[in-house]
XYZ file of C-alpha atoms in Angstrom:
357
model
C 156.229 -14.617 -43.917
C 155.193 -11.305 -42.804
C 158.031 -9.289 -41.412
C 158.451 -8.282 -38.094
C 161.785 -15.630 -35.879
C 163.151 -15.440 -33.260
C 160.843 -12.895 -35.496
C 160.721 -10.160 -32.959
C 162.874 -7.347 -33.806
C 164.515 -6.510 -30.572
C 163.758 -9.642 -28.581
C 165.767 -9.462 -25.416
C 166.034 -13.199 -25.043
C 167.617 -15.427 -27.649
C 165.390 -16.120 -30.586
C 164.659 -19.487 -31.834
C 163.978 -21.048 -35.117
C 161.174 -19.550 -37.083
C 159.944 -16.421 -38.588
C 160.191 -14.337 -41.631
C 162.407 -11.580 -40.561
C 165.454 -13.660 -39.786
C 167.065 -16.352 -41.802
C 165.474 -19.771 -41.880
C 165.502 -21.524 -38.542
C 164.991 -18.240 -36.663
C 161.956 -16.152 -35.877
C 161.408 -13.100 -33.732
C 158.683 -10.699 -32.865
C 158.280 -7.104 -33.761
C 156.417 -6.620 -30.527
C 159.617 -6.335 -28.559
C 161.408 -4.210 -31.092
C 163.163 -1.172 -29.780
C 162.147 2.190 -31.089
C 164.014 3.440 -34.146
C 167.261 4.975 -33.176
C 167.563 2.913 -29.985
C 167.606 -0.638 -31.270
C 171.326 -0.750 -31.804
C 173.773 -0.457 -28.925
C 176.381 1.578 -30.732
C 177.606 2.934 -33.984
C 180.967 1.150 -34.071
C 181.545 -1.252 -36.911
C 181.476 -4.286 -34.616
C 178.213 -3.113 -33.042
C 176.599 -2.639 -36.432
C 177.547 -6.120 -37.606
C 176.348 -7.558 -34.299
C 173.010 -5.889 -34.959
C 172.833 -7.218 -38.505
C 173.747 -10.755 -37.434
C 171.593 -10.708 -34.268
C 174.342 -12.304 -32.188
C 172.204 -13.043 -29.090
C 170.068 -15.350 -31.230
C 173.060 -17.637 -31.752
C 172.363 -19.297 -28.414
C 169.364 -21.091 -29.917
C 171.564 -22.847 -32.480
C 173.930 -25.273 -30.636
C 171.000 -27.156 -29.132
C 170.061 -28.480 -32.570
C 173.331 -30.342 -33.092
C 173.493 -31.472 -29.467
C 169.946 -32.846 -29.582
C 170.824 -34.564 -32.859
C 173.898 -36.169 -31.330
C 171.814 -37.357 -28.386
C 169.197 -38.832 -30.710
C 171.963 -40.689 -32.566
C 173.024 -42.261 -29.282
C 176.461 -40.655 -29.187
C 178.187 -38.290 -26.822
C 179.315 -34.939 -28.216
C 182.741 -35.181 -29.790
C 185.029 -32.922 -31.860
C 182.930 -33.549 -34.962
C 179.894 -32.360 -33.032
C 181.688 -29.063 -32.454
C 182.307 -28.829 -36.196
C 178.592 -29.385 -36.787
C 177.758 -26.636 -34.302
C 180.205 -24.309 -36.034
C 178.621 -25.138 -39.385
C 175.146 -24.451 -37.993
C 176.238 -21.110 -36.548
C 177.744 -20.027 -39.855
C 174.703 -21.036 -41.899
C 172.404 -19.392 -39.367
C 174.300 -16.125 -39.597
C 174.405 -16.397 -43.373
C 170.612 -16.471 -43.267
C 170.545 -13.379 -41.078
C 172.757 -11.347 -43.413
C 170.963 -12.614 -46.507
C 167.591 -11.806 -44.980
C 168.454 -8.146 -44.500
C 169.944 -7.940 -47.965
C 166.793 -9.442 -49.504
C 164.516 -7.154 -47.453
C 166.516 -3.946 -47.887
C 163.804 -2.219 -49.939
C 161.055 -3.168 -47.503
C 163.210 -2.166 -44.543
C 163.902 1.222 -46.108
C 160.204 1.969 -45.724
C 159.312 0.120 -42.521
C 162.590 -0.126 -40.572
C 164.925 2.618 -41.817
C 167.030 2.253 -38.652
C 168.237 -1.223 -39.681
C 171.935 -1.470 -40.660
C 171.463 -1.620 -44.438
C 168.772 1.039 -45.032
C 170.453 3.357 -42.522
C 173.644 3.176 -44.596
C 175.768 1.696 -41.826
C 176.351 -1.487 -43.849
C 176.467 -1.602 -47.644
C 174.151 -4.118 -49.338
C 177.103 -5.633 -51.190
C 178.910 -6.204 -47.901
C 175.914 -7.990 -46.400
C 175.562 -10.206 -49.463
C 179.289 -10.977 -49.437
C 179.060 -11.877 -45.750
C 176.174 -14.246 -46.468
C 178.207 -15.956 -49.163
C 181.348 -16.201 -47.034
C 179.437 -17.566 -44.038
C 177.715 -20.145 -46.239
C 181.069 -21.278 -47.583
C 182.499 -21.481 -44.074
C 179.510 -23.492 -42.896
C 179.888 -26.012 -45.703
C 183.635 -26.256 -45.099
C 183.120 -26.993 -41.407
C 180.517 -29.622 -42.270
C 182.955 -31.219 -44.723
C 185.482 -31.380 -41.911
C 182.947 -33.350 -39.882
C 182.660 -35.958 -42.620
C 180.691 -36.733 -45.748
C 177.446 -37.568 -43.912
C 177.506 -34.131 -42.299
C 178.194 -32.387 -45.597
C 175.345 -34.342 -47.188
C 173.003 -32.699 -44.677
C 174.633 -29.261 -44.613
C 174.338 -28.803 -48.381
C 170.507 -29.013 -48.498
C 170.373 -26.967 -45.297
C 172.338 -24.167 -46.966
C 170.118 -24.424 -50.032
C 167.029 -24.138 -47.835
C 168.421 -21.029 -46.141
C 169.009 -19.273 -49.458
C 165.738 -20.450 -50.987
C 163.779 -19.213 -47.991
C 165.322 -15.754 -47.879
C 165.326 -15.156 -51.625
C 162.126 -16.825 -52.773
C 159.968 -18.652 -50.238
C 159.658 -16.259 -47.311
C 156.446 -14.576 -48.439
C 154.868 -17.658 -50.021
C 152.730 -20.442 -48.553
C 155.847 -22.622 -48.604
C 157.642 -20.314 -46.170
C 156.682 -22.067 -42.910
C 157.526 -25.485 -44.349
C 160.920 -24.214 -45.484
C 161.609 -22.804 -42.040
C 160.608 -26.089 -40.401
C 162.794 -28.037 -42.830
C 165.784 -25.847 -42.023
C 165.476 -26.434 -38.282
C 164.954 -30.156 -38.739
C 167.967 -30.418 -41.041
C 170.047 -28.543 -38.498
C 169.282 -31.209 -35.898
C 170.087 -33.954 -38.391
C 173.413 -32.243 -39.089
C 174.454 -32.875 -35.488
C 173.404 -36.518 -35.739
C 175.236 -37.043 -39.022
C 178.432 -35.434 -37.775
C 178.444 -37.277 -34.454
C 177.065 -40.684 -35.254
C 177.465 -40.881 -39.012
C 173.762 -41.435 -39.677
C 170.471 -39.606 -39.347
C 167.806 -42.294 -39.177
C 167.638 -42.443 -35.379
C 167.339 -38.652 -35.197
C 164.427 -38.346 -37.620
C 161.729 -38.390 -34.879
C 163.460 -35.607 -32.930
C 163.926 -33.606 -36.135
C 160.237 -34.013 -36.934
C 159.206 -32.798 -33.463
C 161.489 -29.757 -33.618
C 160.380 -28.997 -37.161
C 156.714 -29.191 -36.154
C 157.295 -26.661 -33.384
C 159.054 -24.370 -35.855
C 156.213 -24.723 -38.350
C 153.675 -23.669 -35.706
C 155.654 -20.604 -34.613
C 156.278 -19.552 -38.188
C 152.586 -19.848 -39.044
C 151.743 -17.492 -36.172
C 154.453 -15.029 -37.180
C 152.948 -14.531 -40.622
C 150.256 -12.334 -39.068
C 152.234 -10.611 -36.343
C 152.252 -7.185 -37.971
C 148.545 -7.242 -38.828
C 146.999 -9.554 -36.242
C 143.487 -10.859 -36.767
C 144.273 -14.569 -36.864
C 142.694 -16.727 -34.162
C 143.270 -20.020 -35.955
C 147.073 -19.831 -36.091
C 147.682 -19.343 -32.339
C 145.013 -21.941 -31.535
C 146.722 -24.422 -33.833
C 150.083 -23.565 -32.289
C 148.633 -24.066 -28.799
C 147.291 -27.482 -29.775
C 150.602 -28.354 -31.373
C 152.463 -27.430 -28.187
C 150.265 -29.735 -26.122
C 150.670 -32.575 -28.605
C 154.447 -32.167 -28.741
C 154.756 -32.132 -24.970
C 152.783 -35.350 -24.735
C 154.828 -37.032 -27.452
C 158.083 -36.009 -25.805
C 157.196 -37.006 -22.263
C 154.889 -39.991 -22.750
C 155.483 -41.682 -26.069
C 157.438 -44.896 -25.970
C 160.730 -44.602 -27.822
C 163.599 -46.863 -28.741
C 166.936 -46.334 -27.112
C 169.661 -45.219 -29.539
C 171.996 -48.058 -30.499
C 174.862 -46.807 -28.356
C 172.706 -46.681 -25.258
C 171.001 -50.018 -25.963
C 174.356 -51.720 -25.601
C 174.906 -50.091 -22.228
C 171.364 -50.776 -21.053
C 171.253 -54.408 -22.172
C 174.782 -55.896 -22.247
C 174.891 -59.289 -23.826
C 171.750 -58.632 -25.871
C 173.092 -56.850 -28.957
C 169.979 -57.594 -30.954
C 167.563 -56.093 -28.496
C 165.856 -52.804 -29.307
C 163.698 -52.252 -26.249
C 160.963 -49.700 -26.510
C 160.646 -47.649 -23.355
C 159.352 -44.508 -21.810
C 161.896 -42.126 -20.313
C 162.378 -43.328 -16.734
C 164.352 -42.393 -13.648
C 166.449 -39.279 -13.948
C 165.859 -39.126 -17.695
C 162.108 -39.295 -17.187
C 162.006 -36.603 -14.529
C 164.278 -34.301 -16.512
C 162.298 -34.857 -19.707
C 159.069 -34.013 -17.901
C 160.531 -30.876 -16.309
C 162.009 -29.629 -19.554
C 158.847 -30.510 -21.452
C 156.854 -28.477 -18.939
C 159.287 -25.572 -19.339
C 158.792 -25.765 -23.091
C 155.007 -25.762 -22.762
C 155.037 -22.929 -20.227
C 157.140 -20.731 -22.481
C 154.937 -21.269 -25.524
C 151.387 -22.032 -24.394
C 150.465 -18.936 -22.392
C 151.279 -16.346 -25.107
C 149.582 -18.550 -27.719
C 146.454 -18.624 -25.551
C 146.463 -14.847 -25.105
C 146.890 -14.329 -28.858
C 143.969 -16.654 -29.536
C 141.753 -14.658 -27.167
C 142.860 -11.339 -28.626
C 144.714 -11.648 -31.944
C 146.032 -8.096 -31.898
C 149.489 -7.424 -33.390
C 151.171 -6.932 -29.969
C 149.808 -10.190 -28.531
C 150.494 -12.058 -31.756
C 154.062 -10.807 -31.654
C 154.406 -11.912 -28.047
C 153.140 -15.333 -29.058
C 155.897 -15.607 -31.626
C 158.442 -14.484 -29.050
C 157.174 -17.117 -26.628
C 157.449 -19.804 -29.268
C 160.997 -18.749 -30.035
C 162.048 -18.773 -26.411
C 160.539 -22.252 -26.088
C 162.951 -23.662 -28.665
C 165.860 -24.185 -26.275
C 163.899 -26.081 -23.584
C 162.414 -28.156 -26.386
C 165.897 -29.036 -27.636
C 166.918 -29.914 -24.078
C 163.817 -32.078 -23.606
C 164.583 -33.956 -26.819
C 168.109 -34.665 -25.577
C 166.799 -35.862 -22.206
C 164.237 -38.037 -23.992
C 167.141 -39.760 -25.751
C 168.809 -40.521 -22.430
C 171.507 -37.834 -22.682
C 171.143 -36.208 -19.275
C 174.370 -34.193 -19.328
C 173.752 -32.988 -22.878
C 170.211 -31.888 -22.016
C 171.466 -29.870 -19.051
C 174.117 -28.284 -21.260
C 171.468 -27.251 -23.781
C 169.197 -25.892 -21.047
C 172.083 -23.770 -19.766
C 172.091 -21.896 -23.071
C 169.022 -19.915 -21.948
C 170.668 -18.039 -19.063
C 173.943 -17.911 -20.983
C 172.246 -16.125 -23.878
C 170.558 -13.624 -21.586
C 173.808 -12.938 -19.746
C 175.633 -12.410 -23.030
C 173.012 -9.996 -24.329
C 172.986 -8.038 -21.084
C 176.738 -7.761 -20.696
C 177.229 -6.899 -24.339
C 174.528 -4.231 -24.133
C 172.572 -6.015 -26.862
C 169.249 -6.706 -25.159
C 167.503 -4.525 -27.748
C 169.335 -5.857 -30.796
C 166.957 -7.352 -33.292
C 167.126 -11.104 -33.708
C 165.327 -11.221 -37.032
């Protein structure tokens, strides 16, 4: 993908899954990038690594595993925390690997980044990517074999994207696959299986695919089709989330229909779940649709970059809506709370201008 997921260098809000600049399952927009020399909050070693790893973007990651657990019909448990830890490590591995892979390009276009500016050695960034990948796989193994069986292809997708697929037509699909696998990781770790979570993974992956497709033109602009397609995708996803009839996860079927273990009632989200799903679905659409529409009217680089940023910010409410759709009210509220938590973290840490890609 073209450089600038969460691909906005310098997005003040947490970035979400897509983009070319960050590792797979993150995209950001160059539109909100701070000017060279001001994008990093400090010159201390911790500050530099925080800039390289785009720490504020981490708040878009836990929602994947939590939405996966909800789709599997299980409440979050210790193994879910292991899945979240694995996701965070693999996500950060992608960030470090991305900057290592793009060090030559960054030397020309973004010389203020940690590696081209000499604040972090390329070998150190590559070593960090390897160590974080190993840690992610180890945490997944601790969550059980089903989780490791998902984490292994997820790690492979991260490395394949950053090293080979980023600038190819397969880039958006790889990014979408990474985000979908991350959701399935939470389902596998929590419930032991992934089948029930496949629809949620497909919806989240489709959103990621749309954002990534837009981000490929964010430095040059000129594409009306990509933001229009993303706008249509947003509308379709909102309708599927809030209106499509779904089957209750096995664990919740038992609670909803005691004495009828064989029943698999199809239903629309109703009651509190239905209201919350609708509200969160609307929040998702509001975050993504307006900037997509503006980019379609005027596909300039700044508006295209804002469209990518809007799509990234929409990731968390989408994750929360998917959890609510599965009947996990508390989990959906927990995921939704990651939005203000991420902003508060970035502000208090002085990292509002740290690149997330």
